[in-house]
mmCIF file of C-alpha atoms in Angstrom:
data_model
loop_
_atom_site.group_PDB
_atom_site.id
_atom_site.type_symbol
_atom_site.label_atom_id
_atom_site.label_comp_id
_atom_site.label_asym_id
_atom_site.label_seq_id
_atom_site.Cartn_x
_atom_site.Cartn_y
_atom_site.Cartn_z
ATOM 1 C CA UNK C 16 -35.285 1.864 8.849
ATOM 2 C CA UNK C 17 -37.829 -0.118 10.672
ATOM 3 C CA UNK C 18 -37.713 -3.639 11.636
ATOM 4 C CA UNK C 19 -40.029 -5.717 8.952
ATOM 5 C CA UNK C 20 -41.706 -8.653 9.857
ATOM 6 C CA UNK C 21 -40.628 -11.431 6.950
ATOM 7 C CA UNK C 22 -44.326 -12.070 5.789
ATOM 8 C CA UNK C 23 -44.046 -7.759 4.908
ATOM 9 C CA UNK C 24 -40.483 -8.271 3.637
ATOM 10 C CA UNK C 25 -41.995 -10.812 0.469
ATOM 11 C CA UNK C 26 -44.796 -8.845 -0.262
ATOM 12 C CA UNK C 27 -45.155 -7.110 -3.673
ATOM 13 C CA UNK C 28 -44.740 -3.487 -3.269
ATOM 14 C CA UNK C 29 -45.196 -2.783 -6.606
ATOM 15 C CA UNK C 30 -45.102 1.088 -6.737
ATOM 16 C CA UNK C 31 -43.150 3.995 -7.633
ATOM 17 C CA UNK C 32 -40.516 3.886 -10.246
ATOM 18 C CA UNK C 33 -40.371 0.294 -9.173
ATOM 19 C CA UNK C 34 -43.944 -0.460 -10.377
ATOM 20 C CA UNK C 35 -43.166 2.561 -11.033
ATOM 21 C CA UNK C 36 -41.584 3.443 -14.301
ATOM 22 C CA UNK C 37 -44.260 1.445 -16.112
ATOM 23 C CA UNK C 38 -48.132 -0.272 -16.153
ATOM 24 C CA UNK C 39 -46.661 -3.057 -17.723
ATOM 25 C CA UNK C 40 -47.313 -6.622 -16.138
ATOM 26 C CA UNK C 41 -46.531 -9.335 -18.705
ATOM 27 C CA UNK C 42 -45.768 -12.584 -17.882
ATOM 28 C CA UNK C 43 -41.873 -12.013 -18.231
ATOM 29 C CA UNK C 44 -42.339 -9.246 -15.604
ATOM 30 C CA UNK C 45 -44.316 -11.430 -13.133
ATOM 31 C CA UNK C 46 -42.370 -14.402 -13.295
ATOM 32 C CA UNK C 47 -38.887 -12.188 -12.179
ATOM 33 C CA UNK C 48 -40.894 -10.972 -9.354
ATOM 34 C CA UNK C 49 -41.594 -14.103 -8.190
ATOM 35 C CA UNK C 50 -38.395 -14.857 -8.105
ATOM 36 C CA UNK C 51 -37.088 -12.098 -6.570
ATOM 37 C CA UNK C 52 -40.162 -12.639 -3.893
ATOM 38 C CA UNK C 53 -38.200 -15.837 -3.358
ATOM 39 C CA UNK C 54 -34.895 -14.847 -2.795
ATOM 40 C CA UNK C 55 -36.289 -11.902 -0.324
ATOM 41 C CA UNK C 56 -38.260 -14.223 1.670
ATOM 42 C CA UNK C 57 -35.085 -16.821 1.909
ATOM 43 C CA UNK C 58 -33.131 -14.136 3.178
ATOM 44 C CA UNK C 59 -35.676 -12.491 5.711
ATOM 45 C CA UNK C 60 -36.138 -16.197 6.585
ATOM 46 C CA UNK C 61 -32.731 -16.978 7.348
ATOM 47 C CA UNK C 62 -32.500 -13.415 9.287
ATOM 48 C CA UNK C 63 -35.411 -14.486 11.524
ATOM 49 C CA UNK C 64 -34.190 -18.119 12.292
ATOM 50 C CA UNK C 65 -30.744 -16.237 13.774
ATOM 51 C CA UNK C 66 -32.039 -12.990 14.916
ATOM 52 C CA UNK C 67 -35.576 -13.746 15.796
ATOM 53 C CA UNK C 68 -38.537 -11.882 14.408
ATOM 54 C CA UNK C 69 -38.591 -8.721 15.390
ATOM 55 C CA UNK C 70 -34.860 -8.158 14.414
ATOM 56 C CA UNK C 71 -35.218 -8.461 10.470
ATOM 57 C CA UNK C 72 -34.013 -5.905 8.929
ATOM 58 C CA UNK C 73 -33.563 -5.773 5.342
ATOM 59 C CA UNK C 74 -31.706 -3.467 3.126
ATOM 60 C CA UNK C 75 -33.982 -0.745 1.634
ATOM 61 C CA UNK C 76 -33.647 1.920 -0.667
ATOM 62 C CA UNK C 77 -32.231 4.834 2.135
ATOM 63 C CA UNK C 78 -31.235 1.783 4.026
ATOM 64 C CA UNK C 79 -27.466 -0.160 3.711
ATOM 65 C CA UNK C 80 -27.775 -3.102 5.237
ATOM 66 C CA UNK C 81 -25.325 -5.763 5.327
ATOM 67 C CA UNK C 82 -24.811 -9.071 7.068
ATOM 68 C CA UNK C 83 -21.836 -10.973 7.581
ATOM 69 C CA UNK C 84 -20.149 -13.950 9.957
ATOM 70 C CA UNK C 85 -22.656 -16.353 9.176
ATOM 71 C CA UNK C 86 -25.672 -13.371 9.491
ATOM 72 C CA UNK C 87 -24.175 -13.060 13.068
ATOM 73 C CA UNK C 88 -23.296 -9.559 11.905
ATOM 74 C CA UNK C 89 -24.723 -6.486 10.376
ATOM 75 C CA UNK C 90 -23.943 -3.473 9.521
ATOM 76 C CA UNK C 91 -27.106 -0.764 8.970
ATOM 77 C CA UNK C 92 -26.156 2.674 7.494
ATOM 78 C CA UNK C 93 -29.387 4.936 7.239
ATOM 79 C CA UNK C 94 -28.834 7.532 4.750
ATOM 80 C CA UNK C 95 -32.078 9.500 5.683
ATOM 81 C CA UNK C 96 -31.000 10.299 9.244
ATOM 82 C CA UNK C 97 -27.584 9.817 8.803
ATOM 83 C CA UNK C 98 -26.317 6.836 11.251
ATOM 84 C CA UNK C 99 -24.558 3.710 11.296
ATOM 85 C CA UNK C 100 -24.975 1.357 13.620
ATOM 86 C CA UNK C 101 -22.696 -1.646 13.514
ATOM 87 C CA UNK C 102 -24.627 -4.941 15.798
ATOM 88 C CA UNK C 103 -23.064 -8.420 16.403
ATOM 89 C CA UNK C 104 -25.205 -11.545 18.424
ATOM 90 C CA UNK C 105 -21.844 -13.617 18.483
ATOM 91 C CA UNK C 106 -21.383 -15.075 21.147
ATOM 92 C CA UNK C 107 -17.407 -15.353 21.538
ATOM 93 C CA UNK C 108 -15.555 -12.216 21.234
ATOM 94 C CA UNK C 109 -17.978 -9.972 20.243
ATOM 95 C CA UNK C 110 -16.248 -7.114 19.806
ATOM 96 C CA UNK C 111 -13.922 -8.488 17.600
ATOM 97 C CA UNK C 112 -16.913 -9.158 15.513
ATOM 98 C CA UNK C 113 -17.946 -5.500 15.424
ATOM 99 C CA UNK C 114 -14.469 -3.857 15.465
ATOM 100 C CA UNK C 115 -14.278 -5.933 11.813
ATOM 101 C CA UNK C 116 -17.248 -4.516 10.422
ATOM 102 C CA UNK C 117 -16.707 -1.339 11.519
ATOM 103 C CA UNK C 118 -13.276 -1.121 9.444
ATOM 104 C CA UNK C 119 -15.137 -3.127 6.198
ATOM 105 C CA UNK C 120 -18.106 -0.421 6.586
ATOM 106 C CA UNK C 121 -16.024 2.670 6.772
ATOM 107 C CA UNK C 122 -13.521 1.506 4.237
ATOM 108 C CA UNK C 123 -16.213 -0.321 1.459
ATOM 109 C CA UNK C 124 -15.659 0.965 -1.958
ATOM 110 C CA UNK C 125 -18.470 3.012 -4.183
ATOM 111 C CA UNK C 126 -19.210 -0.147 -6.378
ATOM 112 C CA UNK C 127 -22.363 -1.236 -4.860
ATOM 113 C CA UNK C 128 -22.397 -4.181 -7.990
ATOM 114 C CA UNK C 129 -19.856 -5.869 -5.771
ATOM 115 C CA UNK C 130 -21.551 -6.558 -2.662
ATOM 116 C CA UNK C 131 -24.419 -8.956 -1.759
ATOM 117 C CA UNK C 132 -27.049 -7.455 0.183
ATOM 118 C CA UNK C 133 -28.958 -10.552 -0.130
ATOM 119 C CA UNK C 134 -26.154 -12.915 1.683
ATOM 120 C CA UNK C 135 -23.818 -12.997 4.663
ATOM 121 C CA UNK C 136 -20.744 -13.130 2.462
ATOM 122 C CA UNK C 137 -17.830 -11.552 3.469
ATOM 123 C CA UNK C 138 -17.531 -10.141 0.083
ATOM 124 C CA UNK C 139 -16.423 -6.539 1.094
ATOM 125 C CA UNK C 140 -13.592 -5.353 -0.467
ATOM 126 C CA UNK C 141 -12.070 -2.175 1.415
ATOM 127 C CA UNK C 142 -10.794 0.414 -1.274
ATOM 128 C CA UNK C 143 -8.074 3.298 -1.057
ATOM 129 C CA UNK C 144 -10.930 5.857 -2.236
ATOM 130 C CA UNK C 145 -13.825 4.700 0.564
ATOM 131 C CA UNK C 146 -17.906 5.250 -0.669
ATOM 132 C CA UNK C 147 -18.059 7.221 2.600
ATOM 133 C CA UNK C 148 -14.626 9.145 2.926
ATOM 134 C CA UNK C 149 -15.292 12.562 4.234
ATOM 135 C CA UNK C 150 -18.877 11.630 5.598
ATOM 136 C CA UNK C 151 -17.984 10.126 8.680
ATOM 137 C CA UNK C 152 -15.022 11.645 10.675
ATOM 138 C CA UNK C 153 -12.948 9.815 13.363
ATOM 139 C CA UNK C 154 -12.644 10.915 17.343
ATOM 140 C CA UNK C 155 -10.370 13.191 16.081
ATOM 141 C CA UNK C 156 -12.409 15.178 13.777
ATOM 142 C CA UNK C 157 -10.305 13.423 10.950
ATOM 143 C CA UNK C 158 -11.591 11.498 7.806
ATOM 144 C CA UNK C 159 -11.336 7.980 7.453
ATOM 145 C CA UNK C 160 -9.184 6.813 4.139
ATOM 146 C CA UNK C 161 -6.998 4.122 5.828
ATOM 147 C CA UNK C 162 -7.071 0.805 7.248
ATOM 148 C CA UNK C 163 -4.858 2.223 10.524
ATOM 149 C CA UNK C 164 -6.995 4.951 11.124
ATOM 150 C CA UNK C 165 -10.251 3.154 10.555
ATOM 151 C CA UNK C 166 -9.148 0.633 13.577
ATOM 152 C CA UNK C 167 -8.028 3.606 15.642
ATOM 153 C CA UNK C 168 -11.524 4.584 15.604
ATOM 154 C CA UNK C 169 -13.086 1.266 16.112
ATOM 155 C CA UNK C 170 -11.032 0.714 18.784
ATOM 156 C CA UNK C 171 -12.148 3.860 20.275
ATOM 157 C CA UNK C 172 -15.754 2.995 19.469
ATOM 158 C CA UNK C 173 -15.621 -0.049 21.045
ATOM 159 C CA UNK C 174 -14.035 1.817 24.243
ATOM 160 C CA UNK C 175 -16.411 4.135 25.054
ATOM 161 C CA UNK C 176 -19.338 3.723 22.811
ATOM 162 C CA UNK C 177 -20.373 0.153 23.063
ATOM 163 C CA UNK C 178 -23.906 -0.258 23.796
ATOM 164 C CA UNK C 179 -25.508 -3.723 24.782
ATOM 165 C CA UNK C 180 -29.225 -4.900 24.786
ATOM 166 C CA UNK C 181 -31.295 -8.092 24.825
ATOM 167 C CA UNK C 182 -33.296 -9.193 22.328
ATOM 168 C CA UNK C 183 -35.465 -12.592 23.358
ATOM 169 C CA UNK C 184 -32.362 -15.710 23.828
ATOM 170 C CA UNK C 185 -29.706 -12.623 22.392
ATOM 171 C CA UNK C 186 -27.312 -10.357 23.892
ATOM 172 C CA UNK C 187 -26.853 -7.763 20.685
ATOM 173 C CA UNK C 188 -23.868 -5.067 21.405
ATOM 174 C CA UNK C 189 -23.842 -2.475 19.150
ATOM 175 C CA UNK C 190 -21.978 0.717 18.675
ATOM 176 C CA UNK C 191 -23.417 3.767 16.400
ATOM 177 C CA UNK C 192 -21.796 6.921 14.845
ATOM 178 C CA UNK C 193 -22.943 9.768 12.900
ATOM 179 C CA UNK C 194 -22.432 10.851 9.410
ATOM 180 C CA UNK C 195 -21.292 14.374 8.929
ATOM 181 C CA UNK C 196 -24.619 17.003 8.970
ATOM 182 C CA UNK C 197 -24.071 17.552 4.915
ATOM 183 C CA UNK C 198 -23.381 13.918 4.333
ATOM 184 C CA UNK C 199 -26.626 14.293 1.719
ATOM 185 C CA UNK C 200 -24.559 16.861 0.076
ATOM 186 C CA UNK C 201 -21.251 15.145 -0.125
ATOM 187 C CA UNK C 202 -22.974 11.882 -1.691
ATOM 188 C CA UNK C 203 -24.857 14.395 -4.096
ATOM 189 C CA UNK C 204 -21.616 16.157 -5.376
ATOM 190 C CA UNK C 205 -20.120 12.952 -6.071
ATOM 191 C CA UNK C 206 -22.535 12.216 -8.800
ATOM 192 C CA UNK C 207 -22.429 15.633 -10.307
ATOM 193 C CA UNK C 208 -20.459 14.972 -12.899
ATOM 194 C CA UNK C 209 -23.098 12.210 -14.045
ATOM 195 C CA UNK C 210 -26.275 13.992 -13.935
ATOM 196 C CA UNK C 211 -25.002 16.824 -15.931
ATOM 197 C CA UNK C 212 -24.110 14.712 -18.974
ATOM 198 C CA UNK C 213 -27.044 12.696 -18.089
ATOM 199 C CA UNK C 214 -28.922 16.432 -18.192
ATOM 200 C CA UNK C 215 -27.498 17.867 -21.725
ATOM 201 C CA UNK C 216 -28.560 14.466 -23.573
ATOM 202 C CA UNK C 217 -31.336 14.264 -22.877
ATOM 203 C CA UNK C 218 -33.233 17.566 -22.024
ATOM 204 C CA UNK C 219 -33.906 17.039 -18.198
ATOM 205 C CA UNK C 220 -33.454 19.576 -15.383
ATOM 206 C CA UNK C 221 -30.122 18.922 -13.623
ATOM 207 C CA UNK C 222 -32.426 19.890 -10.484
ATOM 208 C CA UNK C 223 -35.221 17.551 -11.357
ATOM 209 C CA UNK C 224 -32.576 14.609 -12.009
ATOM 210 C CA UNK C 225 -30.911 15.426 -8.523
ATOM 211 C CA UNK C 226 -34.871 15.967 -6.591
ATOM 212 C CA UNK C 227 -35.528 12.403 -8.064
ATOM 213 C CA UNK C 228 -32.651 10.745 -6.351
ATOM 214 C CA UNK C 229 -32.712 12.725 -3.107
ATOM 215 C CA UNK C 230 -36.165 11.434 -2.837
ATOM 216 C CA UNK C 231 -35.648 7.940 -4.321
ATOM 217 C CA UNK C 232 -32.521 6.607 -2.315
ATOM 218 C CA UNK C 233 -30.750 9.860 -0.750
ATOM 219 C CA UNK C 234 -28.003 9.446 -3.015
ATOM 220 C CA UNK C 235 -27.204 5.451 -1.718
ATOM 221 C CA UNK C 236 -25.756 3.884 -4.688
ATOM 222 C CA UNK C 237 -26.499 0.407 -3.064
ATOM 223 C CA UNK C 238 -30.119 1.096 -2.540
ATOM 224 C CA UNK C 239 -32.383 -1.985 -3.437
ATOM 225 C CA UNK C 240 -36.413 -2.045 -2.587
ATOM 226 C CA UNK C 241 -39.313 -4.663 -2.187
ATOM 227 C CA UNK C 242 -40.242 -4.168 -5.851
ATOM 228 C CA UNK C 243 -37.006 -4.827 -7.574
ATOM 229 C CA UNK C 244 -35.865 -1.232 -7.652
ATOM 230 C CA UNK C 245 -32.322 -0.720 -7.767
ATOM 231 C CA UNK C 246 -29.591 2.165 -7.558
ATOM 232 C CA UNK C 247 -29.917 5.789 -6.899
ATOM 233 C CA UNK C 248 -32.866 6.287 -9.120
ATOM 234 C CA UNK C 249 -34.010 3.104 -8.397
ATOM 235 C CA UNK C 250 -35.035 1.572 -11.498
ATOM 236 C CA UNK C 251 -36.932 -1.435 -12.400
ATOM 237 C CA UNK C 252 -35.212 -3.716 -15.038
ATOM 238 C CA UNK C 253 -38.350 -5.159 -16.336
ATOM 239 C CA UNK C 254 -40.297 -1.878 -16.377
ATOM 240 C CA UNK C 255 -38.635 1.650 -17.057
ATOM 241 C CA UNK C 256 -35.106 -0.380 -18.062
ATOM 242 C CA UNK C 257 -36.887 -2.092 -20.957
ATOM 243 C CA UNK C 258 -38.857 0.975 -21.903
ATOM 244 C CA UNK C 259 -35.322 3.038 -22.386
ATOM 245 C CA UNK C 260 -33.664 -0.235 -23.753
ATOM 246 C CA UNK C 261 -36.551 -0.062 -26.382
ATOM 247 C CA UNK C 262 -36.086 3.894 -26.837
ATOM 248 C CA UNK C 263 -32.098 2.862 -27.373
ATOM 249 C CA UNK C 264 -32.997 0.007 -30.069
ATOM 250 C CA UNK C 265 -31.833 -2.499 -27.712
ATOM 251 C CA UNK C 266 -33.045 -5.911 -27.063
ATOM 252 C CA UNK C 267 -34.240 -7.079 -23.577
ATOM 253 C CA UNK C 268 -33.364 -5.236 -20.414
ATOM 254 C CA UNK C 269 -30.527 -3.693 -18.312
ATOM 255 C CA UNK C 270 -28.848 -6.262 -16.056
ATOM 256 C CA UNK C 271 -28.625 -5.454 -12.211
ATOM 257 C CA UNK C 272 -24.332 -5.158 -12.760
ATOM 258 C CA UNK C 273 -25.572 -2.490 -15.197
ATOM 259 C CA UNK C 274 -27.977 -0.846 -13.012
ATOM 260 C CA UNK C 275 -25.830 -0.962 -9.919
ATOM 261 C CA UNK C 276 -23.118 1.235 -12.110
ATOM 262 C CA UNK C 277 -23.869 4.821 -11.031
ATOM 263 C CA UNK C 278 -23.801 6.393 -14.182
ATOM 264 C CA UNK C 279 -25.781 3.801 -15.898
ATOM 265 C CA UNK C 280 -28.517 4.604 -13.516
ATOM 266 C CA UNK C 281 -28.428 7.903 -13.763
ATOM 267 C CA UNK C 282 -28.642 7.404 -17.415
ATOM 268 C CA UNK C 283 -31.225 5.197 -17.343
ATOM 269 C CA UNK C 284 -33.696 6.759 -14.869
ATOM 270 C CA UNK C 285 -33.160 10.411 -16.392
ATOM 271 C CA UNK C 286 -33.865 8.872 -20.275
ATOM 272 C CA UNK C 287 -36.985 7.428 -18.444
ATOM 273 C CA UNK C 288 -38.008 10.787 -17.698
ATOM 274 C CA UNK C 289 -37.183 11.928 -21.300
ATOM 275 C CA UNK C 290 -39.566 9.302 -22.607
ATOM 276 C CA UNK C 291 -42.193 10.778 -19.493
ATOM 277 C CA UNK C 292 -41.867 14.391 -21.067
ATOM 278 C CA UNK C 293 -41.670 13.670 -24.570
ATOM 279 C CA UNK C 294 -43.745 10.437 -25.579
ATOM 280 C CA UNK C 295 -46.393 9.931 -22.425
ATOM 281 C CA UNK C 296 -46.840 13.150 -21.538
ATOM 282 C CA UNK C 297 -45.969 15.017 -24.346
ATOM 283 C CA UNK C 298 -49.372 16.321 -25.009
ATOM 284 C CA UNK C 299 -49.145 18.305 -21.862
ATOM 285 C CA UNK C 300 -48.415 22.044 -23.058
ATOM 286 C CA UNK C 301 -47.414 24.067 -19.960
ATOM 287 C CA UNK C 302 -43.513 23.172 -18.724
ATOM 288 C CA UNK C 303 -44.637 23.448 -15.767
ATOM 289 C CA UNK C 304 -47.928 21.591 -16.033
ATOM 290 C CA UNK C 305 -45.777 18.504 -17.685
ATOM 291 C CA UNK C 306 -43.228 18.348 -15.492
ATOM 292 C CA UNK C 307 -45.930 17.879 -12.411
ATOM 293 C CA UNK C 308 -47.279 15.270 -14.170
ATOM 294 C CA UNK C 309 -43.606 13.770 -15.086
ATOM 295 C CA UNK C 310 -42.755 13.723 -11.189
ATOM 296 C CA UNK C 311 -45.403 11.734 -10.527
ATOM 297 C CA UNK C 312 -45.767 9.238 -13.097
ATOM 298 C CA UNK C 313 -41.792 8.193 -12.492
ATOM 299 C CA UNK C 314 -43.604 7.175 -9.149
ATOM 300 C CA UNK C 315 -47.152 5.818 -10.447
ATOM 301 C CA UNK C 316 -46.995 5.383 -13.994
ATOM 302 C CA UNK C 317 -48.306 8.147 -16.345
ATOM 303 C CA UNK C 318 -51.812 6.537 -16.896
ATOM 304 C CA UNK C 319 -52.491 6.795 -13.527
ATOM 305 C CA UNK C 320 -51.514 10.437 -13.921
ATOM 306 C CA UNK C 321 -54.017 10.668 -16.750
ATOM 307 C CA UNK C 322 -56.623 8.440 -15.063
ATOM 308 C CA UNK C 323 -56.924 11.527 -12.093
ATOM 309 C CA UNK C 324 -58.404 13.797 -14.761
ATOM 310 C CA UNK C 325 -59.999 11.375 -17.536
ATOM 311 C CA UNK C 326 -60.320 8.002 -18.439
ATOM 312 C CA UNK C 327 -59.773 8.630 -22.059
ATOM 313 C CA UNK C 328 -56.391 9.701 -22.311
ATOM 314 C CA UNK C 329 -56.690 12.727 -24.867
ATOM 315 C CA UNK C 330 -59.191 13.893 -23.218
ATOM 316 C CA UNK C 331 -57.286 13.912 -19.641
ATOM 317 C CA UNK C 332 -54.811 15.439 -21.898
ATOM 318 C CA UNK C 333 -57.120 18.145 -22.910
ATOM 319 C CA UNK C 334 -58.315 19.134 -19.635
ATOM 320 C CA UNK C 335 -54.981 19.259 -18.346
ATOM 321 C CA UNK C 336 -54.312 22.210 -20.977
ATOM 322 C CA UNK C 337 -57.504 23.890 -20.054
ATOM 323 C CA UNK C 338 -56.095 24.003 -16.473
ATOM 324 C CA UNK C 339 -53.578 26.577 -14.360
ATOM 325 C CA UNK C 340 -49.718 24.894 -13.644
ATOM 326 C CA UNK C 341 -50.960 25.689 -9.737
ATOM 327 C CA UNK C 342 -54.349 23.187 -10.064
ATOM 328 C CA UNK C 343 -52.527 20.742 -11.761
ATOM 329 C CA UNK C 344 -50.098 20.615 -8.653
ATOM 330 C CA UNK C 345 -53.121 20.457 -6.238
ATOM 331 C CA UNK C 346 -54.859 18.090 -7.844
ATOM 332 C CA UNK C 347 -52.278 15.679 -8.273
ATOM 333 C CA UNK C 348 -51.194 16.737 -4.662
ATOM 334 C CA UNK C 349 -54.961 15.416 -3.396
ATOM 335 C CA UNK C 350 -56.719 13.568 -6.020
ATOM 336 C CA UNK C 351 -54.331 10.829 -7.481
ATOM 337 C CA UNK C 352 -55.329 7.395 -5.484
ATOM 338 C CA UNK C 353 -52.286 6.424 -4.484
ATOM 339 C CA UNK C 354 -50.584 8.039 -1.251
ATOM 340 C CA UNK C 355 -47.255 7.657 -1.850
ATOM 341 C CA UNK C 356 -48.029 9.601 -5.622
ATOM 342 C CA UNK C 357 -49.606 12.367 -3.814
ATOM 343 C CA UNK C 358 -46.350 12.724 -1.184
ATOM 344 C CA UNK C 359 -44.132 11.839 -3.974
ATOM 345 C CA UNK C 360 -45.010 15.175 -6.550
ATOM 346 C CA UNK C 361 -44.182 17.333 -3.193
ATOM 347 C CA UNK C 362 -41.374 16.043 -1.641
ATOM 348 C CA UNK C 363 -39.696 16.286 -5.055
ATOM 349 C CA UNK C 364 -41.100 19.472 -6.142
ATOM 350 C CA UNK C 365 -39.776 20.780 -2.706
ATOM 351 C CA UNK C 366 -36.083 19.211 -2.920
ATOM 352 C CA UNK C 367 -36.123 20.775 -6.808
ATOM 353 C CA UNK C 368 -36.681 24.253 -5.352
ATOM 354 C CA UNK C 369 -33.574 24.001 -3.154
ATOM 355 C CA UNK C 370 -31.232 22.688 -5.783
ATOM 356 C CA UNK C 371 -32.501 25.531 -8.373
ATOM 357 C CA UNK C 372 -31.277 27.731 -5.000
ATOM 358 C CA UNK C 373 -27.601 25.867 -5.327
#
């Protein structure tokens, strides 16, 4: 994850399923993104006045980032490429500091509901069934499950893998470790269960359900973004939560607690696609045709979708049925006007294709 500058960390990236799930901006929505703005731009702020500025880093949605010991602390665990690297700027006894974290980090439980990314509380709990048991292994080529063995291997870390570097008025010492090569894998099969139930009610492609969360948080339960997203579909509460809330005849919208819970997510985000397929889109003939258009609307809305082939909405509809599955995908792949729409519709179409293979 790359170091953001705090001005970047408050702006409104409004897109993808975070924006995302829905072009609706009422005043409701707006007002909870301001305050969200606000608490991200605290935060960044109070990271900057101990860290300087070109050491914020904020928690993202492939990125776990947690501070503790008065934000003298952090550990950073990037799902995409698979590291953690565990950094300390205190000044007495710093590897104390870090052999701490690195026992909290490797033995955190998988309820991401009970830990502030947002704060430098020391609020995490370690669990006898560890969120990354069997992802990382110790010295010994051993999984880490236990408090002794977890300081074993910080211990060892701190022995012969301690790295040190300045950073303006800081010393930072650090120490990094790998998760295993299929720790994408491992993370996915622990959520199995979930999508497949999620799946049967309500008529969505296991595949499609598990391509959506590769490519929305690489399976990080804790994964939070600029917009408000949360969890490992990352849904917005204000936008595609109160759209399925509605679809459920429920008043208001899913609470963060709720959308933290993995299978609430996974609930959540796949009924979002239901209502994609069935209600939005539904005019769209061809499977395959729809389900182009699905994938990329759960990123940019599904009148932007439309908008690429008419402004009038039946009539985008219509010339979408007149058209091939194959120049659907290449128009949406080149013509849609936002960027991350266009990489969006191939980077899941591609991760779908491998988990048909599975």
């Amino acid at each position: 994850m790359k170091k953001i500058l705090a001005l970047l960390v408050i702006a409104p990236l409004l897109v993808s399923c975070s924006s995302k799930n829905n072009e609706v901006n009422n005043e409701a929505y707006v007002k909870d993104t301001n305050a969200f703005d606000i608490l991200m731009g605290q935060f960044a702020h109070n990271i900057e006045n101990i860290w300087g500025l070109s050491e914020v880093l904020i928690a993202g949605p492939k990125d776990y980032v947690k501070y503790t010991d008065q934000y003298q602390t952090r550990s950073h665990i990037n799902f995409d490429t698979g590291t953690i690297t565990i950094e300390t700027i205190a000044t007495t006894d710093p590897a104390a500091h870090l052999r701490q974290a690195v026992i909290s980090t490797l033995l955190m439980g998988d309820d991401p509901g009970s830990i502030d990314l947002y704060s430098d509380s020391n609020d995490i709990q370690i669990s006898k069934e560890p969120f990354l048991y069997g992802q990382v292994l110790d010295n010994n080529g051993q999984p880490i499950r236990w408090e002794w063995r977890a300081a074993h291997f910080a211990d060892y870390l701190l022995q012969n893998k301690l790295q040190r570097r300045t950073s303006g008025l800081h010393v930072i010492y650090s120490v990094t470790l790998q998760l295993v090569p299929n720790h994408l894998d491992k993370r996915a099969h622990k959520y199995l269960p979930m999508v497949r139930k999620a799946s049967e009610k309500y008529g969505i492609e296991e595949s499609l359900i598990l391509a959506i969360m590769q490519t929305e948080s690489s399976f990080n339960p804790y994964a939070v973004s600029g917009s408000n997203a949360m969890g490992l579909m990352q849904v917005v509460q204000n936008t595609a939560g109160k759209d399925v809330f509605q679809m459920k005849g429920k008043w208001g919208t899913p609470s963060r607690s709720y959308l933290f819970d993995p299978e609430s997510n996974i609930d959540t985000g796949t009924a979002y696609l239901a209502i994609l397929q069935n209600n939005y889109l539904g005019g769209i003939q061809n499977p395959t045709s729809r389900r182009y258009a699905v994938i990329t609307a759960y990123n940019g809305g599904a009148g932007s979708v439309l908008r690429v082939f008419n402004s009038d909405k039946t009539k985008a509809v219509e010339i979408i049925n007149s058209m091939q599955p194959g120049d659907i995908y290449q128009t949406l792949t080149t013509k849609h006007p936002a960027g991350e729409s266009r990489r969006y519709l191939v980077k899941v179409n591609n991760a779908q294709k491998s988990y048909r293979r599975k």
